[in-house]
PDB file of N, CA and C in Angstrom:
ATOM      1  N   UNK A 293      13.484 -11.651   2.108  1.00  0.00           N
ATOM      2  CA  UNK A 293      14.507 -10.592   2.011  1.00  0.00           C
ATOM      3  C   UNK A 293      15.793 -10.914   2.806  1.00  0.00           C
ATOM      4  N   UNK A 294      15.441 -11.382   4.145  1.00  0.00           N
ATOM      5  CA  UNK A 294      16.497 -11.721   4.993  1.00  0.00           C
ATOM      6  C   UNK A 294      17.316 -12.749   4.541  1.00  0.00           C
ATOM      7  N   UNK A 295      16.732 -13.806   3.884  1.00  0.00           N
ATOM      8  CA  UNK A 295      17.427 -14.909   3.402  1.00  0.00           C
ATOM      9  C   UNK A 295      18.335 -14.571   2.333  1.00  0.00           C
ATOM     10  N   UNK A 296      17.913 -13.698   1.396  1.00  0.00           N
ATOM     11  CA  UNK A 296      18.679 -13.188   0.284  1.00  0.00           C
ATOM     12  C   UNK A 296      19.779 -12.245   0.778  1.00  0.00           C
ATOM     13  N   UNK A 297      19.549 -11.532   1.873  1.00  0.00           N
ATOM     14  CA  UNK A 297      20.459 -10.675   2.463  1.00  0.00           C
ATOM     15  C   UNK A 297      21.689 -11.626   3.011  1.00  0.00           C
ATOM     16  N   UNK A 298      21.271 -12.606   3.630  1.00  0.00           N
ATOM     17  CA  UNK A 298      22.370 -13.523   4.243  1.00  0.00           C
ATOM     18  C   UNK A 298      23.147 -14.161   3.053  1.00  0.00           C
ATOM     19  N   UNK A 299      22.527 -14.445   2.030  1.00  0.00           N
ATOM     20  CA  UNK A 299      23.279 -15.033   0.962  1.00  0.00           C
ATOM     21  C   UNK A 299      24.210 -14.119   0.252  1.00  0.00           C
ATOM     22  N   UNK A 300      23.862 -12.813   0.297  1.00  0.00           N
ATOM     23  CA  UNK A 300      24.734 -11.941  -0.210  1.00  0.00           C
ATOM     24  C   UNK A 300      25.865 -11.600   0.611  1.00  0.00           C
ATOM     25  N   UNK A 301      25.571 -11.493   1.855  1.00  0.00           N
ATOM     26  CA  UNK A 301      26.746 -11.351   2.871  1.00  0.00           C
ATOM     27  C   UNK A 301      27.658 -12.559   2.873  1.00  0.00           C
ATOM     28  N   UNK A 302      27.063 -13.776   2.732  1.00  0.00           N
ATOM     29  CA  UNK A 302      27.974 -14.952   2.666  1.00  0.00           C
ATOM     30  C   UNK A 302      28.815 -15.005   1.402  1.00  0.00           C
ATOM     31  N   UNK A 303      28.251 -14.585   0.236  1.00  0.00           N
ATOM     32  CA  UNK A 303      29.021 -14.483  -0.942  1.00  0.00           C
ATOM     33  C   UNK A 303      30.160 -13.404  -0.731  1.00  0.00           C
ATOM     34  N   UNK A 304      29.840 -12.260  -0.238  1.00  0.00           N
ATOM     35  CA  UNK A 304      30.877 -11.204  -0.046  1.00  0.00           C
ATOM     36  C   UNK A 304      31.959 -11.731   0.935  1.00  0.00           C
ATOM     37  N   UNK A 305      31.538 -12.459   1.969  1.00  0.00           N
ATOM     38  CA  UNK A 305      32.591 -13.060   2.931  1.00  0.00           C
ATOM     39  C   UNK A 305      33.403 -14.033   2.243  1.00  0.00           C
ATOM     40  N   UNK A 306      32.791 -15.015   1.504  1.00  0.00           N
ATOM     41  CA  UNK A 306      33.620 -16.045   0.795  1.00  0.00           C
ATOM     42  C   UNK A 306      34.574 -15.331  -0.168  1.00  0.00           C
ATOM     43  N   UNK A 307      34.206 -14.249  -0.895  1.00  0.00           N
ATOM     44  CA  UNK A 307      34.986 -13.619  -1.812  1.00  0.00           C
ATOM     45  C   UNK A 307      36.204 -12.988  -1.165  1.00  0.00           C
ATOM     46  N   UNK A 308      36.065 -12.443   0.087  1.00  0.00           N
ATOM     47  CA  UNK A 308      37.016 -11.755   0.832  1.00  0.00           C
ATOM     48  C   UNK A 308      38.067 -12.773   1.523  1.00  0.00           C
ATOM     49  N   UNK A 309      37.721 -13.997   1.522  1.00  0.00           N
ATOM     50  CA  UNK A 309      38.520 -14.995   2.173  1.00  0.00           C
ATOM     51  C   UNK A 309      39.326 -15.846   1.162  1.00  0.00           C
ATOM     52  N   UNK A 310      38.726 -15.967   0.071  1.00  0.00           N
ATOM     53  CA  UNK A 310      39.463 -16.897  -0.858  1.00  0.00           C
ATOM     54  C   UNK A 310      39.404 -16.395  -2.335  1.00  0.00           C
ATOM     55  N   UNK A 311      40.312 -16.694  -3.073  1.00  0.00           N
ATOM     56  CA  UNK A 311      40.472 -16.293  -4.479  1.00  0.00           C
ATOM     57  C   UNK A 311      39.283 -16.829  -5.240  1.00  0.00           C
ATOM     58  N   UNK A 312      38.560 -16.006  -5.987  1.00  0.00           N
ATOM     59  CA  UNK A 312      37.405 -16.544  -6.731  1.00  0.00           C
ATOM     60  C   UNK A 312      37.423 -15.808  -8.266  1.00  0.00           C
ATOM     61  N   UNK A 313      36.779 -16.441  -9.124  1.00  0.00           N
ATOM     62  CA  UNK A 313      36.632 -15.750 -10.430  1.00  0.00           C
ATOM     63  C   UNK A 313      35.730 -14.631 -10.225  1.00  0.00           C
ATOM     64  N   UNK A 314      36.295 -13.355 -10.417  1.00  0.00           N
ATOM     65  CA  UNK A 314      35.583 -12.204 -10.137  1.00  0.00           C
ATOM     66  C   UNK A 314      34.365 -11.910 -11.133  1.00  0.00           C
ATOM     67  N   UNK A 315      34.485 -12.503 -12.335  1.00  0.00           N
ATOM     68  CA  UNK A 315      33.351 -12.349 -13.302  1.00  0.00           C
ATOM     69  C   UNK A 315      32.211 -13.069 -12.716  1.00  0.00           C
ATOM     70  N   UNK A 316      32.470 -14.357 -12.367  1.00  0.00           N
ATOM     71  CA  UNK A 316      31.407 -15.235 -11.713  1.00  0.00           C
ATOM     72  C   UNK A 316      30.859 -14.628 -10.556  1.00  0.00           C
ATOM     73  N   UNK A 317      31.620 -14.037  -9.670  1.00  0.00           N
ATOM     74  CA  UNK A 317      31.366 -13.456  -8.396  1.00  0.00           C
ATOM     75  C   UNK A 317      30.396 -12.338  -8.692  1.00  0.00           C
ATOM     76  N   UNK A 318      30.774 -11.379  -9.647  1.00  0.00           N
ATOM     77  CA  UNK A 318      29.854 -10.299 -10.015  1.00  0.00           C
ATOM     78  C   UNK A 318      28.613 -10.678 -10.510  1.00  0.00           C
ATOM     79  N   UNK A 319      28.592 -11.766 -11.386  1.00  0.00           N
ATOM     80  CA  UNK A 319      27.272 -12.230 -11.853  1.00  0.00           C
ATOM     81  C   UNK A 319      26.340 -12.762 -10.688  1.00  0.00           C
ATOM     82  N   UNK A 320      26.937 -13.542  -9.796  1.00  0.00           N
ATOM     83  CA  UNK A 320      26.183 -14.078  -8.675  1.00  0.00           C
ATOM     84  C   UNK A 320      25.742 -12.874  -7.720  1.00  0.00           C
ATOM     85  N   UNK A 321      26.600 -11.960  -7.507  1.00  0.00           N
ATOM     86  CA  UNK A 321      26.331 -10.858  -6.719  1.00  0.00           C
ATOM     87  C   UNK A 321      25.057 -10.075  -7.168  1.00  0.00           C
ATOM     88  N   UNK A 322      25.304  -9.717  -8.583  1.00  0.00           N
ATOM     89  CA  UNK A 322      24.194  -9.065  -9.300  1.00  0.00           C
ATOM     90  C   UNK A 322      22.898  -9.701  -9.320  1.00  0.00           C
ATOM     91  N   UNK A 323      22.906 -11.053  -9.485  1.00  0.00           N
ATOM     92  CA  UNK A 323      21.634 -11.876  -9.430  1.00  0.00           C
ATOM     93  C   UNK A 323      20.944 -11.827  -8.136  1.00  0.00           C
ATOM     94  N   UNK A 324      21.789 -11.950  -7.026  1.00  0.00           N
ATOM     95  CA  UNK A 324      21.250 -11.914  -5.685  1.00  0.00           C
ATOM     96  C   UNK A 324      20.660 -10.447  -5.298  1.00  0.00           C
ATOM     97  N   UNK A 325      21.304  -9.470  -5.818  1.00  0.00           N
ATOM     98  CA  UNK A 325      20.874  -8.084  -5.683  1.00  0.00           C
ATOM     99  C   UNK A 325      19.547  -7.857  -6.350  1.00  0.00           C
ATOM    100  N   UNK A 326      19.486  -8.340  -7.574  1.00  0.00           N
ATOM    101  CA  UNK A 326      18.168  -8.208  -8.314  1.00  0.00           C
ATOM    102  C   UNK A 326      17.038  -8.960  -7.539  1.00  0.00           C
ATOM    103  N   UNK A 327      17.322 -10.210  -7.147  1.00  0.00           N
ATOM    104  CA  UNK A 327      16.183 -10.913  -6.292  1.00  0.00           C
ATOM    105  C   UNK A 327      15.964 -10.096  -5.155  1.00  0.00           C
ATOM    106  N   UNK A 328      16.891  -9.568  -4.414  1.00  0.00           N
ATOM    107  CA  UNK A 328      16.619  -8.788  -3.155  1.00  0.00           C
ATOM    108  C   UNK A 328      15.644  -7.618  -3.609  1.00  0.00           C
ATOM    109  N   UNK A 329      16.075  -6.871  -4.699  1.00  0.00           N
ATOM    110  CA  UNK A 329      15.293  -5.719  -5.004  1.00  0.00           C
ATOM    111  C   UNK A 329      13.815  -6.070  -5.358  1.00  0.00           C
ATOM    112  N   UNK A 330      13.624  -7.074  -6.174  1.00  0.00           N
ATOM    113  CA  UNK A 330      12.302  -7.535  -6.421  1.00  0.00           C
ATOM    114  C   UNK A 330      11.483  -7.919  -5.188  1.00  0.00           C
ATOM    115  N   UNK A 331      12.154  -8.665  -4.334  1.00  0.00           N
ATOM    116  CA  UNK A 331      11.458  -8.995  -2.935  1.00  0.00           C
ATOM    117  C   UNK A 331      11.117  -7.726  -2.160  1.00  0.00           C
ATOM    118  N   UNK A 332      12.099  -6.727  -2.229  1.00  0.00           N
ATOM    119  CA  UNK A 332      11.808  -5.676  -1.458  1.00  0.00           C
ATOM    120  C   UNK A 332      10.690  -4.745  -2.072  1.00  0.00           C
ATOM    121  N   UNK A 333      10.595  -4.688  -3.417  1.00  0.00           N
ATOM    122  CA  UNK A 333       9.505  -4.014  -4.203  1.00  0.00           C
ATOM    123  C   UNK A 333       8.155  -4.624  -3.756  1.00  0.00           C
ATOM    124  N   UNK A 334       8.068  -6.014  -3.834  1.00  0.00           N
ATOM    125  CA  UNK A 334       6.909  -6.643  -3.433  1.00  0.00           C
ATOM    126  C   UNK A 334       6.491  -6.408  -1.963  1.00  0.00           C
ATOM    127  N   UNK A 335       7.559  -6.419  -1.080  1.00  0.00           N
ATOM    128  CA  UNK A 335       7.233  -6.181   0.382  1.00  0.00           C
ATOM    129  C   UNK A 335       6.603  -4.754   0.531  1.00  0.00           C
ATOM    130  N   UNK A 336       7.234  -3.757  -0.276  1.00  0.00           N
ATOM    131  CA  UNK A 336       6.748  -2.366  -0.092  1.00  0.00           C
ATOM    132  C   UNK A 336       5.309  -2.207  -0.679  1.00  0.00           C
ATOM    133  N   UNK A 337       5.005  -2.945  -1.782  1.00  0.00           N
ATOM    134  CA  UNK A 337       3.740  -2.969  -2.243  1.00  0.00           C
ATOM    135  C   UNK A 337       2.788  -3.516  -1.491  1.00  0.00           C
ATOM    136  N   UNK A 338       3.035  -4.695  -0.733  1.00  0.00           N
ATOM    137  CA  UNK A 338       2.101  -5.303   0.198  1.00  0.00           C
ATOM    138  C   UNK A 338       1.961  -4.366   1.485  1.00  0.00           C
ATOM    139  N   UNK A 339       2.961  -3.752   1.912  1.00  0.00           N
ATOM    140  CA  UNK A 339       2.927  -2.831   3.037  1.00  0.00           C
ATOM    141  C   UNK A 339       1.963  -1.724   2.689  1.00  0.00           C
ATOM    142  N   UNK A 340       2.020  -1.201   1.481  1.00  0.00           N
ATOM    143  CA  UNK A 340       1.184   0.004   1.042  1.00  0.00           C
ATOM    144  C   UNK A 340      -0.281  -0.533   1.015  1.00  0.00           C
ATOM    145  N   UNK A 341      -0.404  -1.733   0.418  1.00  0.00           N
ATOM    146  CA  UNK A 341      -1.895  -2.216   0.433  1.00  0.00           C
ATOM    147  C   UNK A 341      -2.506  -2.425   1.860  1.00  0.00           C
ATOM    148  N   UNK A 342      -1.602  -2.854   2.780  1.00  0.00           N
ATOM    149  CA  UNK A 342      -2.098  -3.124   4.148  1.00  0.00           C
ATOM    150  C   UNK A 342      -2.422  -1.696   4.714  1.00  0.00           C
ATOM    151  N   UNK A 343      -1.529  -0.832   4.600  1.00  0.00           N
ATOM    152  CA  UNK A 343      -1.851   0.563   5.176  1.00  0.00           C
ATOM    153  C   UNK A 343      -3.170   1.131   4.551  1.00  0.00           C
ATOM    154  N   UNK A 344      -3.246   0.918   3.324  1.00  0.00           N
ATOM    155  CA  UNK A 344      -4.534   1.436   2.630  1.00  0.00           C
ATOM    156  C   UNK A 344      -5.731   0.791   3.183  1.00  0.00           C
ATOM    157  N   UNK A 345      -5.701  -0.569   3.277  1.00  0.00           N
ATOM    158  CA  UNK A 345      -6.879  -1.265   3.889  1.00  0.00           C
ATOM    159  C   UNK A 345      -7.129  -0.909   5.376  1.00  0.00           C
ATOM    160  N   UNK A 346      -6.015  -0.724   6.131  1.00  0.00           N
ATOM    161  CA  UNK A 346      -6.199  -0.341   7.552  1.00  0.00           C
ATOM    162  C   UNK A 346      -6.871   1.015   7.674  1.00  0.00           C
ATOM    163  N   UNK A 347      -6.390   1.904   6.811  1.00  0.00           N
ATOM    164  CA  UNK A 347      -6.966   3.281   6.808  1.00  0.00           C
ATOM    165  C   UNK A 347      -8.473   3.266   6.354  1.00  0.00           C
ATOM    166  N   UNK A 348      -8.737   2.477   5.374  1.00  0.00           N
ATOM    167  CA  UNK A 348     -10.137   2.361   4.886  1.00  0.00           C
ATOM    168  C   UNK A 348     -11.062   1.777   5.940  1.00  0.00           C
ATOM    169  N   UNK A 349     -10.514   0.743   6.688  1.00  0.00           N
ATOM    170  CA  UNK A 349     -11.234   0.068   7.817  1.00  0.00           C
ATOM    171  C   UNK A 349     -11.618   1.120   8.784  1.00  0.00           C
ATOM    172  N   UNK A 350     -10.554   1.887   9.271  1.00  0.00           N
ATOM    173  CA  UNK A 350     -10.824   2.950  10.332  1.00  0.00           C
ATOM    174  C   UNK A 350     -11.883   3.895   9.915  1.00  0.00           C
ATOM    175  N   UNK A 351     -11.779   4.343   8.580  1.00  0.00           N
ATOM    176  CA  UNK A 351     -12.812   5.288   8.111  1.00  0.00           C
ATOM    177  C   UNK A 351     -14.135   4.605   8.141  1.00  0.00           C
ATOM    178  N   UNK A 352     -14.254   3.388   7.640  1.00  0.00           N
ATOM    179  CA  UNK A 352     -15.608   2.779   7.589  1.00  0.00           C
ATOM    180  C   UNK A 352     -16.173   2.489   9.102  1.00  0.00           C
ATOM    181  N   UNK A 353     -15.235   2.013   9.930  1.00  0.00           N
ATOM    182  CA  UNK A 353     -15.687   1.783  11.325  1.00  0.00           C
ATOM    183  C   UNK A 353     -16.265   3.203  11.859  1.00  0.00           C
ATOM    184  N   UNK A 354     -15.568   4.139  11.678  1.00  0.00           N
ATOM    185  CA  UNK A 354     -16.015   5.414  12.194  1.00  0.00           C
ATOM    186  C   UNK A 354     -17.330   5.856  11.551  1.00  0.00           C
ATOM    187  N   UNK A 355     -17.356   5.584  10.221  1.00  0.00           N
ATOM    188  CA  UNK A 355     -18.790   5.967   9.580  1.00  0.00           C
ATOM    189  C   UNK A 355     -19.896   5.046  10.127  1.00  0.00           C
ATOM    190  N   UNK A 356     -19.732   3.885  10.314  1.00  0.00           N
ATOM    191  CA  UNK A 356     -20.654   2.841  10.757  1.00  0.00           C
ATOM    192  C   UNK A 356     -21.073   3.350  12.250  1.00  0.00           C
ATOM    193  N   UNK A 357     -20.182   3.638  13.011  1.00  0.00           N
ATOM    194  CA  UNK A 357     -20.336   3.987  14.530  1.00  0.00           C
ATOM    195  C   UNK A 357     -21.209   5.249  14.449  1.00  0.00           C
ATOM    196  N   UNK A 358     -20.775   6.196  13.610  1.00  0.00           N
ATOM    197  CA  UNK A 358     -21.488   7.531  13.597  1.00  0.00           C
ATOM    198  C   UNK A 358     -22.866   7.369  13.153  1.00  0.00           C
ATOM    199  N   UNK A 359     -23.031   6.538  12.085  1.00  0.00           N
ATOM    200  CA  UNK A 359     -24.512   6.159  11.606  1.00  0.00           C
ATOM    201  C   UNK A 359     -25.410   5.554  12.764  1.00  0.00           C
ATOM    202  N   UNK A 360     -24.724   4.607  13.438  1.00  0.00           N
ATOM    203  CA  UNK A 360     -25.478   3.841  14.570  1.00  0.00           C
ATOM    204  C   UNK A 360     -25.829   4.817  15.802  1.00  0.00           C
ATOM    205  N   UNK A 361     -24.979   5.865  15.842  1.00  0.00           N
ATOM    206  CA  UNK A 361     -25.375   6.725  17.023  1.00  0.00           C
ATOM    207  C   UNK A 361     -26.257   7.968  16.731  1.00  0.00           C
ATOM    208  N   UNK A 362     -26.458   8.252  15.529  1.00  0.00           N
ATOM    209  CA  UNK A 362     -27.164   9.300  14.964  1.00  0.00           C
ATOM    210  C   UNK A 362     -28.717   9.192  15.068  1.00  0.00           C
ATOM    211  N   UNK A 363     -29.310  10.188  15.488  1.00  0.00           N
ATOM    212  CA  UNK A 363     -30.903  10.337  15.312  1.00  0.00           C
ATOM    213  C   UNK A 363     -30.982  10.584  13.886  1.00  0.00           C
ATOM    214  N   UNK A 364     -32.288  10.616  13.318  1.00  0.00           N
ATOM    215  CA  UNK A 364     -32.430  11.015  11.985  1.00  0.00           C
ATOM    216  C   UNK A 364     -31.717  12.379  11.617  1.00  0.00           C
ATOM    217  N   UNK A 365     -31.068  12.316  10.529  1.00  0.00           N
ATOM    218  CA  UNK A 365     -30.244  13.543  10.141  1.00  0.00           C
ATOM    219  C   UNK A 365     -31.255  14.617   9.808  1.00  0.00           C
ATOM    220  N   UNK A 366     -31.080  15.764  10.573  1.00  0.00           N
ATOM    221  CA  UNK A 366     -31.959  16.854  10.425  1.00  0.00           C
ATOM    222  C   UNK A 366     -31.278  18.046   9.525  1.00  0.00           C
ATOM    223  N   UNK A 367     -30.029  18.068   9.764  1.00  0.00           N
ATOM    224  CA  UNK A 367     -29.204  19.130   9.139  1.00  0.00           C
ATOM    225  C   UNK A 367     -28.028  18.428   8.399  1.00  0.00           C
ATOM    226  N   UNK A 368     -27.266  19.225   7.605  1.00  0.00           N
ATOM    227  CA  UNK A 368     -26.097  18.706   6.815  1.00  0.00           C
ATOM    228  C   UNK A 368     -25.047  18.250   7.756  1.00  0.00           C
ATOM    229  N   UNK A 369     -24.502  17.059   7.579  1.00  0.00           N
ATOM    230  CA  UNK A 369     -23.379  16.428   8.393  1.00  0.00           C
ATOM    231  C   UNK A 369     -22.088  16.356   7.503  1.00  0.00           C
ATOM    232  N   UNK A 370     -21.187  17.377   7.557  1.00  0.00           N
ATOM    233  CA  UNK A 370     -20.007  17.540   6.715  1.00  0.00           C
ATOM    234  C   UNK A 370     -19.078  16.239   6.872  1.00  0.00           C
ATOM    235  N   UNK A 371     -19.016  15.670   8.110  1.00  0.00           N
ATOM    236  CA  UNK A 371     -18.149  14.533   8.302  1.00  0.00           C
ATOM    237  C   UNK A 371     -18.643  13.374   7.627  1.00  0.00           C
ATOM    238  N   UNK A 372     -20.110  13.113   7.678  1.00  0.00           N
ATOM    239  CA  UNK A 372     -20.642  11.955   6.942  1.00  0.00           C
ATOM    240  C   UNK A 372     -20.524  12.075   5.495  1.00  0.00           C
ATOM    241  N   UNK A 373     -20.732  13.299   4.965  1.00  0.00           N
ATOM    242  CA  UNK A 373     -20.534  13.672   3.565  1.00  0.00           C
ATOM    243  C   UNK A 373     -19.197  13.335   2.998  1.00  0.00           C
ATOM    244  N   UNK A 374     -18.190  13.786   3.768  1.00  0.00           N
ATOM    245  CA  UNK A 374     -16.640  13.518   3.379  1.00  0.00           C
ATOM    246  C   UNK A 374     -16.446  12.081   3.466  1.00  0.00           C
ATOM    247  N   UNK A 375     -17.016  11.394   4.391  1.00  0.00           N
ATOM    248  CA  UNK A 375     -16.664   9.849   4.439  1.00  0.00           C
ATOM    249  C   UNK A 375     -17.425   9.130   3.405  1.00  0.00           C
ATOM    250  N   UNK A 376     -18.617   9.467   2.964  1.00  0.00           N
ATOM    251  CA  UNK A 376     -19.383   8.772   1.945  1.00  0.00           C
ATOM    252  C   UNK A 376     -18.876   9.131   0.556  1.00  0.00           C
ATOM    253  N   UNK A 377     -18.522  10.309   0.257  1.00  0.00           N
ATOM    254  CA  UNK A 377     -18.442  10.780  -1.192  1.00  0.00           C
ATOM    255  C   UNK A 377     -16.915  10.740  -1.537  1.00  0.00           C
ATOM    256  N   UNK A 378     -16.560  10.292  -2.588  1.00  0.00           N
ATOM    257  CA  UNK A 378     -15.280  10.361  -3.253  1.00  0.00           C
ATOM    258  C   UNK A 378     -15.078  11.594  -3.940  1.00  0.00           C
ATOM    259  N   UNK A 379     -15.990  11.858  -4.834  1.00  0.00           N
ATOM    260  CA  UNK A 379     -15.931  13.070  -5.704  1.00  0.00           C
ATOM    261  C   UNK A 379     -17.386  13.377  -6.403  1.00  0.00           C
ATOM    262  N   UNK A 380     -17.510  14.490  -6.916  1.00  0.00           N
ATOM    263  CA  UNK A 380     -18.614  14.839  -7.701  1.00  0.00           C
ATOM    264  C   UNK A 380     -18.124  15.223  -8.980  1.00  0.00           C
ATOM    265  N   UNK A 381     -18.634  14.623 -10.047  1.00  0.00           N
ATOM    266  CA  UNK A 381     -18.235  14.834 -11.495  1.00  0.00           C
ATOM    267  C   UNK A 381     -19.330  15.798 -12.078  1.00  0.00           C
ATOM    268  N   UNK A 382     -18.897  17.009 -12.549  1.00  0.00           N
ATOM    269  CA  UNK A 382     -19.715  17.878 -13.331  1.00  0.00           C
ATOM    270  C   UNK A 382     -19.415  17.771 -14.799  1.00  0.00           C
ATOM    271  N   UNK A 383     -20.592  17.375 -15.576  1.00  0.00           N
ATOM    272  CA  UNK A 383     -20.413  17.197 -16.973  1.00  0.00           C
ATOM    273  C   UNK A 383     -20.732  18.476 -17.664  1.00  0.00           C
ATOM    274  N   UNK A 384     -20.318  18.562 -19.045  1.00  0.00           N
ATOM    275  CA  UNK A 384     -20.434  19.700 -19.846  1.00  0.00           C
ATOM    276  C   UNK A 384     -21.825  20.211 -19.940  1.00  0.00           C
ATOM    277  N   UNK A 385     -22.800  19.237 -19.859  1.00  0.00           N
ATOM    278  CA  UNK A 385     -24.165  19.782 -19.994  1.00  0.00           C
ATOM    279  C   UNK A 385     -24.884  20.242 -18.754  1.00  0.00           C
ATOM    280  N   UNK A 386     -24.001  20.331 -17.707  1.00  0.00           N
ATOM    281  CA  UNK A 386     -24.538  20.965 -16.366  1.00  0.00           C
ATOM    282  C   UNK A 386     -24.820  19.924 -15.414  1.00  0.00           C
ATOM    283  N   UNK A 387     -25.108  18.586 -15.866  1.00  0.00           N
ATOM    284  CA  UNK A 387     -25.475  17.579 -15.057  1.00  0.00           C
ATOM    285  C   UNK A 387     -24.234  17.206 -14.147  1.00  0.00           C
ATOM    286  N   UNK A 388     -24.661  16.396 -13.113  1.00  0.00           N
ATOM    287  CA  UNK A 388     -23.454  16.100 -12.278  1.00  0.00           C
ATOM    288  C   UNK A 388     -23.722  14.584 -11.756  1.00  0.00           C
ATOM    289  N   UNK A 389     -22.783  13.991 -11.206  1.00  0.00           N
ATOM    290  CA  UNK A 389     -22.934  12.671 -10.598  1.00  0.00           C
ATOM    291  C   UNK A 389     -22.081  12.499  -9.416  1.00  0.00           C
ATOM    292  N   UNK A 390     -22.629  11.861  -8.414  1.00  0.00           N
ATOM    293  CA  UNK A 390     -21.899  11.548  -7.217  1.00  0.00           C
ATOM    294  C   UNK A 390     -21.151  10.257  -7.281  1.00  0.00           C
ATOM    295  N   UNK A 391     -19.870  10.186  -6.999  1.00  0.00           N
ATOM    296  CA  UNK A 391     -19.069   9.046  -7.007  1.00  0.00           C
ATOM    297  C   UNK A 391     -18.692   8.714  -5.478  1.00  0.00           C
ATOM    298  N   UNK A 392     -19.429   7.691  -5.024  1.00  0.00           N
ATOM    299  CA  UNK A 392     -19.343   7.245  -3.657  1.00  0.00           C
ATOM    300  C   UNK A 392     -17.962   6.373  -3.278  1.00  0.00           C
ATOM    301  N   UNK A 393     -17.615   6.426  -2.045  1.00  0.00           N
ATOM    302  CA  UNK A 393     -16.553   5.599  -1.867  1.00  0.00           C
ATOM    303  C   UNK A 393     -16.814   4.084  -1.952  1.00  0.00           C
ATOM    304  N   UNK A 394     -15.815   3.362  -2.252  1.00  0.00           N
ATOM    305  CA  UNK A 394     -15.944   1.875  -2.401  1.00  0.00           C
ATOM    306  C   UNK A 394     -16.720   1.348  -1.175  1.00  0.00           C
ATOM    307  N   UNK A 395     -17.699   0.489  -1.486  1.00  0.00           N
ATOM    308  CA  UNK A 395     -18.440  -0.238  -0.394  1.00  0.00           C
ATOM    309  C   UNK A 395     -19.425   0.563   0.245  1.00  0.00           C
ATOM    310  N   UNK A 396     -19.682   1.767  -0.091  1.00  0.00           N
ATOM    311  CA  UNK A 396     -20.620   2.572   0.599  1.00  0.00           C
ATOM    312  C   UNK A 396     -21.768   2.750  -0.391  1.00  0.00           C
TER     313      UNK A 396
END
């Protein structure tokens, strides 16, 4: 993104210092802005994926640590339940299924 940004700035600077074909300038500018926006979108997508993975890692680390320090579970542990379970699906026939978090 920084490289494309510098190319845009250079293009603008050259246009302000010398006479250029404005149609060609606009095409080049538009092309560079499109490249920048695509790279920005890819960057934001990767950032989101990284944040999601970091969040899941923290949750799993906490879960594993909690499991390692527990004595046999005698009573309901809401924290463990919330960490393990993604959702419960209730079917029309009254049956239900537990959908666990990925990797657990």
